Tab-separated table of C-alpha atoms and ligand atoms in Angstrom:
chain	number	residue	atom	x	y	z
T	713	LYS	CA	8.823	-3.818	-27.468
T	714	ARG	CA	11.178	-6.462	-25.674
T	715	LEU	CA	8.300	-6.904	-23.546
T	716	GLN	CA	6.236	-8.674	-25.842
T	717	LYS	CA	8.903	-10.880	-27.334
T	718	GLN	CA	9.531	-12.513	-23.968
T	719	THR	CA	7.181	-15.092	-22.854
T	720	ALA	CA	5.269	-15.438	-19.393
T	721	GLU	CA	7.661	-18.408	-18.712
T	722	GLU	CA	10.433	-16.578	-19.367
T	723	LEU	CA	9.863	-13.684	-17.188
T	724	ILE	CA	8.740	-16.083	-14.639
T	725	SER	CA	11.978	-18.279	-14.620
T	726	ARG	CA	14.085	-15.102	-14.630
T	727	ILE	CA	11.755	-13.248	-11.914
T	728	THR	CA	11.894	-16.206	-9.575
T	729	LYS	CA	15.827	-16.252	-10.144
T	730	GLY	CA	16.082	-13.230	-8.335
T	731	ASP	CA	16.537	-10.977	-11.954
T	732	ALA	CA	15.244	-7.377	-11.147
T	733	VAL	CA	15.178	-6.329	-14.561
T	734	ALA	CA	12.742	-9.007	-15.312
T	735	LEU	CA	10.857	-8.109	-11.901
T	736	SER	CA	10.376	-4.591	-13.336
T	737	GLN	CA	9.581	-5.852	-16.653
T	738	GLY	CA	6.561	-8.055	-15.250
T	739	ILE	CA	5.242	-5.124	-13.107
T	740	THR	CA	4.921	-2.925	-15.935
T	741	LEU	CA	2.783	-5.759	-17.325
T	742	VAL	CA	0.907	-5.720	-14.290
T	743	GLU	CA	0.310	-2.034	-14.467
T	744	SER	CA	-0.118	-1.688	-18.493
T	745	LEU	CA	-3.482	-0.332	-19.302
T	746	ASN	CA	-3.270	-2.492	-22.667
T	747	PRO	CA	-5.616	-4.728	-22.539
T	748	GLU	CA	-3.442	-7.461	-24.411
T	749	HIS	CA	-1.099	-7.548	-21.602
T	750	HIS	CA	-3.675	-8.093	-18.454
T	751	ASN	CA	-3.394	-12.296	-19.985
T	752	LYS	CA	0.142	-12.293	-19.587
T	753	ALA	CA	0.328	-10.169	-16.566
T	754	ASN	CA	-2.137	-12.743	-14.725
T	755	GLN	CA	0.040	-15.600	-16.126
T	756	ILE	CA	3.072	-13.919	-14.409
T	757	ILE	CA	1.216	-13.363	-11.360
T	758	GLN	CA	0.044	-17.078	-11.174
T	759	GLY	CA	3.467	-18.644	-12.246
T	760	CYS	CA	5.225	-16.576	-9.432
T	761	LEU	CA	2.485	-17.344	-6.724
T	762	PRO	CA	4.024	-20.331	-5.349
T	763	PHE	CA	7.313	-18.413	-4.556
T	764	ALA	CA	5.437	-15.439	-3.017
T	765	ASN	CA	4.018	-15.104	0.595
T	766	LYS	CA	6.954	-15.628	2.250
T	767	SER	CA	7.754	-12.196	3.643
T	768	ILE	CA	7.033	-9.355	6.240
T	769	ARG	CA	4.850	-6.625	4.547
T	770	ILE	CA	5.067	-3.206	6.308
T	771	GLY	CA	2.761	-0.362	5.305
T	772	ILE	CA	4.227	3.038	6.048
T	773	THR	CA	2.361	6.217	5.990
T	774	GLY	CA	2.240	9.797	7.321
T	775	VAL	CA	1.386	13.390	6.168
T	776	PRO	CA	3.962	14.874	3.467
T	777	GLY	CA	7.269	16.307	5.202
T	778	VAL	CA	7.015	14.014	8.202
T	779	GLY	CA	10.302	11.906	6.774
T	780	LYS	CA	8.604	9.021	5.016
T	781	SER	CA	11.374	8.777	2.389
T	782	THR	CA	14.193	9.646	4.761
T	783	PHE	CA	12.816	6.911	7.227
T	784	ILE	CA	12.645	4.278	4.513
T	785	GLU	CA	16.090	5.106	3.544
T	786	ALA	CA	17.011	4.802	7.090
T	787	PHE	CA	15.203	1.653	7.380
T	788	GLY	CA	15.428	-0.093	4.210
T	789	SER	CA	19.433	0.679	4.860
T	790	LEU	CA	19.197	-1.083	8.022
T	791	LEU	CA	17.381	-3.842	6.691
T	792	THR	CA	19.855	-4.996	3.980
T	793	SER	CA	22.941	-4.519	6.152
T	794	LEU	CA	20.975	-7.470	8.214
T	795	GLY	CA	21.095	-9.510	5.248
T	796	ASN	CA	17.498	-8.662	4.152
T	797	LYS	CA	16.064	-8.152	0.681
T	798	VAL	CA	13.855	-5.105	0.416
T	799	ALA	CA	11.021	-3.604	-1.963
T	800	VAL	CA	9.646	-0.181	-1.524
T	801	LEU	CA	6.299	-0.055	-3.416
T	802	ALA	CA	4.180	2.877	-3.278
T	803	ILE	CA	0.468	3.921	-3.388
T	804	ASP	CA	0.117	7.325	-4.648
T	805	PRO	CA	-3.770	8.271	-4.358
T	806	SER	CA	-3.092	11.727	-6.406
T	807	SER	CA	-1.498	9.684	-8.992
T	808	SER	CA	-5.251	8.908	-10.526
T	809	ILE	CA	-5.326	12.514	-11.037
T	810	THR	CA	-2.354	13.942	-12.050
T	811	LYS	CA	-1.251	10.943	-13.945
T	812	GLY	CA	2.098	11.275	-12.340
T	813	SER	CA	3.807	9.228	-9.300
T	814	ILE	CA	5.536	11.054	-6.612
T	815	LEU	CA	5.431	8.374	-4.014
T	816	GLY	CA	8.465	6.227	-4.227
T	817	ASP	CA	10.044	8.502	-6.024
T	818	LYS	CA	13.830	7.161	-6.415
T	819	THR	CA	15.595	10.635	-6.034
T	820	ARG	CA	13.900	10.979	-2.411
T	821	MET	CA	15.634	7.352	-1.662
T	822	GLU	CA	19.398	8.340	-3.226
T	823	GLU	CA	21.123	5.755	-1.030
T	824	LEU	CA	18.817	3.045	-0.762
T	825	VAL	CA	18.375	3.349	-4.941
T	826	LYS	CA	22.282	2.189	-5.436
T	827	ASN	CA	21.955	-0.726	-3.087
T	828	PRO	CA	22.005	-3.794	-4.610
T	829	ASN	CA	19.351	-5.549	-2.088
T	830	ALA	CA	16.701	-2.699	-2.445
T	831	TYR	CA	14.149	-2.273	-5.217
T	832	ILE	CA	12.233	0.513	-5.296
T	833	ARG	CA	8.912	0.993	-7.711
T	834	PRO	CA	7.416	4.320	-7.680
T	835	SER	CA	3.447	4.208	-7.335
T	836	ALA	CA	1.530	3.042	-10.102
T	837	SER	CA	-0.800	5.559	-12.315
T	838	GLY	CA	-4.448	4.680	-12.867
T	839	ASN	CA	-8.075	5.781	-12.948
T	840	SER	CA	-8.973	4.673	-9.263
T	841	LEU	CA	-7.142	4.403	-6.488
T	842	GLY	CA	-8.461	0.913	-6.111
T	843	GLY	CA	-6.696	0.304	-9.703
T	844	VAL	CA	-3.537	1.654	-8.467
T	845	ALA	CA	-3.846	-0.591	-5.139
T	846	ARG	CA	-4.535	-3.449	-6.764
T	847	LYS	CA	-1.925	-3.198	-9.051
T	848	THR	CA	0.697	-2.750	-5.734
T	849	ARG	CA	-1.086	-5.575	-4.363
T	850	GLU	CA	-0.088	-7.857	-7.462
T	851	SER	CA	3.154	-6.287	-7.483
T	852	ILE	CA	3.751	-7.293	-4.040
T	853	ILE	CA	3.537	-10.942	-5.245
T	854	LEU	CA	6.300	-10.521	-8.188
T	855	CYS	CA	8.404	-8.705	-5.491
T	856	GLU	CA	8.200	-12.002	-3.182
T	857	ALA	CA	8.950	-14.246	-5.966
T	858	CYS	CA	12.007	-12.369	-6.936
T	859	GLY	CA	13.380	-12.690	-3.267
T	860	TYR	CA	12.305	-9.796	-1.460
T	861	ASN	CA	11.541	-11.078	1.953
T	862	ILE	CA	10.414	-7.451	3.367
T	863	ILE	CA	8.005	-5.202	1.364
T	864	LEU	CA	7.766	-1.708	2.466
T	865	VAL	CA	4.504	-0.295	1.195
T	866	GLU	CA	4.325	3.782	1.294
T	867	THR	CA	1.602	5.848	0.841
T	868	VAL	CA	0.489	9.702	2.119
T	869	GLY	CA	-2.546	10.504	4.593
T	870	VAL	CA	-5.904	10.948	2.983
T	871	GLY	CA	-7.508	8.193	4.194
T	872	GLN	CA	-8.747	5.693	1.706
T	873	SER	CA	-5.177	5.015	0.748
T	874	GLU	CA	-4.354	3.838	4.154
T	875	THR	CA	-7.305	1.640	4.108
T	876	ALA	CA	-5.664	0.040	0.761
T	877	VAL	CA	-2.281	-0.345	1.961
T	878	HIS	CA	-3.524	-1.469	5.541
T	879	SER	CA	-5.379	-4.236	3.359
T	880	MET	CA	-2.052	-5.751	2.060
T	881	VAL	CA	0.523	-5.374	4.632
T	882	ASP	CA	1.081	-7.590	8.062
T	883	PHE	CA	1.995	-4.339	10.171
T	884	PHE	CA	1.101	-0.843	9.571
T	885	LEU	CA	3.330	2.047	10.787
T	886	LEU	CA	2.070	5.766	11.122
T	887	LEU	CA	4.753	8.313	11.051
T	888	ASN	CA	3.982	11.537	12.967
T	889	LEU	CA	5.607	14.730	14.179
T	890	ALA	CA	5.270	16.334	17.410
T	891	GLY	CA	3.319	19.242	17.276
T	892	ALA	CA	3.177	22.120	19.807
T	893	GLY	CA	0.387	20.390	22.028
T	894	ASP	CA	-2.354	19.191	19.586
T	895	GLU	CA	-0.765	16.058	18.510
T	896	LEU	CA	-3.616	14.347	17.801
T	897	GLN	CA	-5.507	17.157	15.720
T	898	GLY	CA	-5.802	16.600	12.187
T	899	ILE	CA	-4.913	12.836	12.402
T	900	LYS	CA	-7.785	10.829	11.406
T	901	ARG	CA	-9.350	8.770	14.069
T	902	GLY	CA	-9.556	5.731	11.333
T	903	ILE	CA	-5.751	5.944	10.806
T	904	MET	CA	-4.848	5.845	14.306
T	905	GLU	CA	-7.252	2.799	14.583
T	906	MET	CA	-5.058	0.777	11.986
T	907	ALA	CA	-1.830	1.589	13.020
T	908	ASP	CA	0.149	-1.225	14.675
T	909	ALA	CA	2.739	1.680	15.772
T	910	VAL	CA	2.991	5.327	15.903
T	911	VAL	CA	6.391	6.721	15.329
T	912	ILE	CA	7.113	9.912	16.140
T	913	ASN	CA	9.682	11.007	13.939
T	914	LYS	CA	12.370	14.178	13.648
T	915	ALA	CA	13.312	12.938	17.342
T	916	ASP	CA	16.744	14.922	17.346
T	917	GLY	CA	18.208	18.390	18.631
T	918	GLU	CA	15.905	20.054	19.998
T	919	ASN	CA	12.889	18.371	18.963
T	920	ILE	CA	13.545	15.310	21.501
T	921	LYS	CA	11.623	16.612	24.770
T	922	LYS	CA	8.663	17.508	22.622
T	923	ALA	CA	8.778	14.402	20.715
T	924	GLN	CA	8.682	12.254	24.340
T	925	LEU	CA	6.010	14.353	25.299
T	926	ALA	CA	3.745	13.543	22.292
T	927	ARG	CA	4.713	9.849	22.486
T	928	LEU	CA	2.955	9.857	26.112
T	929	GLU	CA	0.053	11.811	24.731
T	930	TYR	CA	-0.310	9.106	21.913
T	931	VAL	CA	0.119	6.538	24.133
T	932	ARG	CA	-2.885	7.802	26.270
T	933	ALA	CA	-4.840	8.181	23.413
T	934	LEU	CA	-4.364	4.870	21.836
T	935	HIS	CA	-5.569	3.300	25.337
T	936	LEU	CA	-8.798	4.346	24.543
T	937	PHE	CA	-9.223	2.470	21.048
T	938	PRO	CA	-10.811	-1.260	20.932
T	939	LYS	CA	-8.474	-4.104	21.415
T	940	LYS	CA	-7.200	-5.190	18.084
T	941	ASP	CA	-7.585	-8.699	16.767
T	942	SER	CA	-4.240	-9.219	16.582
T	943	GLY	CA	-3.846	-9.492	20.048
T	944	TRP	CA	-0.823	-6.765	19.821
T	945	PRO	CA	-1.568	-3.227	21.689
T	946	PRO	CA	-0.125	-0.575	19.439
T	947	GLU	CA	3.020	1.084	20.451
T	948	VAL	CA	4.517	4.493	20.296
T	949	ARG	CA	8.208	5.014	19.388
T	950	THR	CA	10.176	8.113	18.802
T	951	SER	CA	13.031	7.951	16.027
T	952	SER	CA	15.024	10.370	13.998
T	953	ALA	CA	15.238	9.176	10.432
T	954	LEU	CA	17.829	11.782	10.008
T	955	GLU	CA	20.119	10.782	12.726
T	956	GLN	CA	19.088	6.994	12.165
T	957	THR	CA	18.523	6.533	16.049
T	958	GLY	CA	15.288	4.494	17.217
T	959	ILE	CA	15.185	2.493	13.947
T	960	LEU	CA	16.747	-0.767	15.021
T	961	LYS	CA	14.308	-0.676	18.006
T	962	ILE	CA	11.379	-0.498	15.441
T	963	TRP	CA	12.674	-3.426	13.859
T	964	GLU	CA	12.575	-5.400	16.798
T	965	MET	CA	9.170	-4.529	17.705
T	966	ILE	CA	7.921	-5.420	14.437
T	967	GLN	CA	9.521	-8.949	14.869
T	968	GLU	CA	8.037	-9.177	18.114
T	969	TYR	CA	4.671	-8.496	16.348
T	970	ILE	CA	5.385	-11.014	13.769
T	971	ILE	CA	6.270	-13.590	16.516
T	972	LEU	CA	3.150	-13.191	18.351
T	973	THR	CA	0.679	-13.023	15.621
T	974	LYS	CA	2.216	-15.903	13.972
T	975	GLU	CA	1.892	-18.010	17.524
T	976	ASN	CA	-2.057	-16.684	17.800
T	977	ASN	CA	-2.516	-17.513	13.990
T	978	PHE	CA	-3.791	-13.832	13.067
T	979	PHE	CA	-1.408	-13.460	10.640
T	980	GLN	CA	-2.417	-16.486	8.351
T	981	ASN	CA	-5.625	-15.580	9.140
T	982	ASN	CA	-5.170	-12.096	8.272
T	983	ARG	CA	-3.482	-12.974	5.080
T	984	GLN	CA	-6.133	-15.026	3.860
T	985	GLU	CA	-8.974	-12.325	4.881
T	986	GLN	CA	-6.843	-9.651	2.617
T	987	ASN	CA	-6.853	-12.219	-0.456
T	988	GLN	CA	-10.355	-12.513	0.030
T	989	PHE	CA	-10.842	-8.711	0.223
T	990	TRP	CA	-8.758	-8.120	-2.735
T	991	MET	CA	-10.679	-11.145	-4.976
T	992	MET	CA	-13.835	-8.869	-3.880
T	993	GLU	CA	-12.487	-5.517	-4.602
T	994	THR	CA	-11.051	-6.707	-8.034
T	995	ILE	CA	-14.914	-8.226	-8.853
T	996	GLN	CA	-16.184	-4.568	-7.850
T	997	GLU	CA	-13.762	-2.986	-9.996
T	998	GLU	CA	-14.321	-4.820	-13.171
T	999	VAL	CA	-17.908	-5.021	-13.067
T	1000	LEU	CA	-18.105	-0.998	-12.528
T	1001	MET	CA	-15.609	-0.765	-15.553
T	1002	HIS	CA	-17.821	-3.135	-17.609
T	1003	PHE	CA	-20.584	-0.709	-16.828
T	1004	TYR	CA	-19.246	2.567	-16.784
T	1005	ASN	CA	-17.415	1.457	-20.122
T	1006	ALA	CA	-20.577	0.452	-21.983
T	1007	PRO	CA	-21.719	3.060	-24.631
T	1008	ALA	CA	-25.033	2.578	-24.195
T	1009	ILE	CA	-24.737	3.348	-20.392
T	1010	ALA	CA	-22.784	6.610	-20.995
T	1011	GLU	CA	-25.519	7.431	-23.199
T	1012	ALA	CA	-28.500	6.635	-21.072
T	1013	ILE	CA	-26.545	8.274	-18.167
T	1014	GLU	CA	-26.226	11.776	-20.110
T	1015	LYS	CA	-29.984	11.497	-21.123
T	1016	ASN	CA	-31.258	10.872	-18.029
T	1017	LYS	CA	-28.892	13.521	-15.931
T	1018	LYS	CA	-30.445	16.310	-18.019
T	1019	ALA	CA	-34.021	15.073	-17.442
T	1020	VAL	CA	-32.998	14.995	-13.445
T	1021	GLN	CA	-31.593	18.528	-14.065
T	1022	LYS	CA	-35.070	19.827	-15.297
T	1023	ASN	CA	-37.247	18.018	-13.020
T	1024	GLU	CA	-38.618	15.864	-15.572
T	1025	ILE	CA	-38.156	12.482	-13.752
T	1026	SER	CA	-37.225	11.693	-9.933
T	1027	PRO	CA	-33.557	10.418	-9.658
T	1028	PHE	CA	-34.726	7.215	-8.672
T	1029	ALA	CA	-36.912	6.468	-11.590
T	1030	ALA	CA	-33.979	7.941	-13.600
T	1031	ALA	CA	-31.602	5.174	-12.097
T	1032	GLN	CA	-33.960	2.831	-12.869
T	1033	LEU	CA	-34.085	3.531	-16.385
T	1034	VAL	CA	-30.197	3.560	-16.811
T	1035	LEU	CA	-29.966	0.256	-14.962
T	1036	LYS	CA	-32.612	-1.110	-17.498
T	1037	THR	CA	-30.402	-0.290	-20.291
T	1038	TYR	CA	-27.748	-2.935	-18.829
T	1039	PHE	CA	-29.835	-5.479	-17.310
T	1040	LYS	CA	-31.938	-6.149	-19.905
P	124	GDP	P1	8.460	12.747	3.295
P	124	GDP	O1	7.581	13.954	2.399
P	124	GDP	O2	7.086	12.130	4.252
P	124	GDP	O3	8.571	11.752	2.499
P	124	GDP	O4	9.153	13.428	3.821
P	124	GDP	P2	10.819	13.484	3.317
P	124	GDP	O5	11.758	12.110	3.814
P	124	GDP	O6	10.940	13.909	2.150
P	124	GDP	O7	11.454	14.336	4.777
P	124	GDP	C1	10.953	16.122	4.862
P	124	GDP	C2	11.825	16.680	5.235
P	124	GDP	O8	11.847	16.375	6.873
P	124	GDP	C3	13.599	16.750	4.691
P	124	GDP	O9	13.995	18.052	4.599
P	124	GDP	C4	14.344	15.878	5.758
P	124	GDP	O10	15.654	15.890	5.655
P	124	GDP	C5	13.348	15.864	6.818
P	124	GDP	N1	13.636	15.086	7.933
P	124	GDP	C6	13.093	13.777	7.408
P	124	GDP	N2	13.545	12.676	8.860
P	124	GDP	C7	13.841	13.555	9.680
P	124	GDP	C8	14.416	13.405	10.981
P	124	GDP	O11	14.317	12.218	11.345
P	124	GDP	N3	14.835	14.582	11.750
P	124	GDP	C9	15.081	16.231	11.167
P	124	GDP	N4	15.364	17.104	11.781
P	124	GDP	N5	14.832	16.122	10.070
P	124	GDP	C10	14.292	14.885	8.965
C-alpha cells in the first residue's frame, strides 16, 4: 500500500540518493505481476537510466554446492573493504516452477547482508526464465542508479540461465570443483565457452594439489576453444572461498579484463549489443504472452490438440488454423 502512495518521481529521487529501501520498493514494482505496476516500473527505470551504466557487472555461476554463496560473501566483503558498493542479484531458473526463490537467499550470506555497502536481492519468481531474467536485467539499472558500482549476478548451472546472465554482464565467472580426474565432465561445453574465467573453488587443505591439477586440465581444455571477441583469453584460477585465498587475485584479474576491453572497445560494444538483445527478448516475450493469453487462442489450441490427437488433421494444418484465429 505504501508503494502506491509514492509517485515514480519520489522513488527515482530517493533511489538516486542511495536509499536502499527505495531501491527495494523500485525492484518490487519491476518484479510485480500486477499490470498496473508496469507503467510505474517503466517510469522508474527510465528515470534511473541516466544514472546507470557506470558499473562493473559480473556473472557468477556453478553447480549447487560449489560454493557460490560462500564465494560471493568473501568476494563481496573484499570489494566493499576496497571502497566499492556491491549489489548481489540472482536468477533462479527453478523459481518459475517452485514460485519460490533459492538463489540470493539472504541467510546464505550472513556477513554481507549486514554490510551497509552491500545490497542483496533474491531472484524474482515468474512464469518463464526469460521473464525472471528480464526483471533482473532491469533491476541492475536501479541498483546502478542507487550507487552500487559492482553488480554480481548469481545463477545455477542448467544452461539456459547462464546464457541469460551472460547477456547482461561484462565478465562471466564459472566456479568449479576439482573432481577425481574427470573435471571436464558434466560441464556443458557452452557454459565453458562463455566463461571469461574458470575458478576452481575449495582449493584448501588436502584439496590444494587436486585443484592445481584441475587448473592445468582446464587451461588445456580452454586452449581448444575459439578465440573470444573480447580479445581476452579465459583464465583459470584457484580459490578458497572458505579461507578467503585467491579472491583478491580474481578481482585484480577482472580489473585487467575491464581495462583491456575498454581499450579495445569490446566493453562498450558488448553492452550496446546486450541492450539490443534485451529489447528483442522483451518484444518476443510480450508477443508470446499476448498470443497465449488471448482466450480465443487457448480455445483454438485445445480444440486442435484433440483433433491432432485423433489424427483428424495434420499438426501443420492444425497450427495454421490456430494462427488464423489470431492473425485474422
Ligand atoms: P552454493 O550452493 O554454490 O551457493 O554453495 P555454498 O556456498 O552454499 O557452499 C556449499 C558448501 O561448501 C558449504 O558447506 C560451504 O561451507 C562449503 N564451501 C564453500 N566454499 C568452500 C571452500 O572454498 N572450501 C571448502 N573447504 N568448503 C567450501
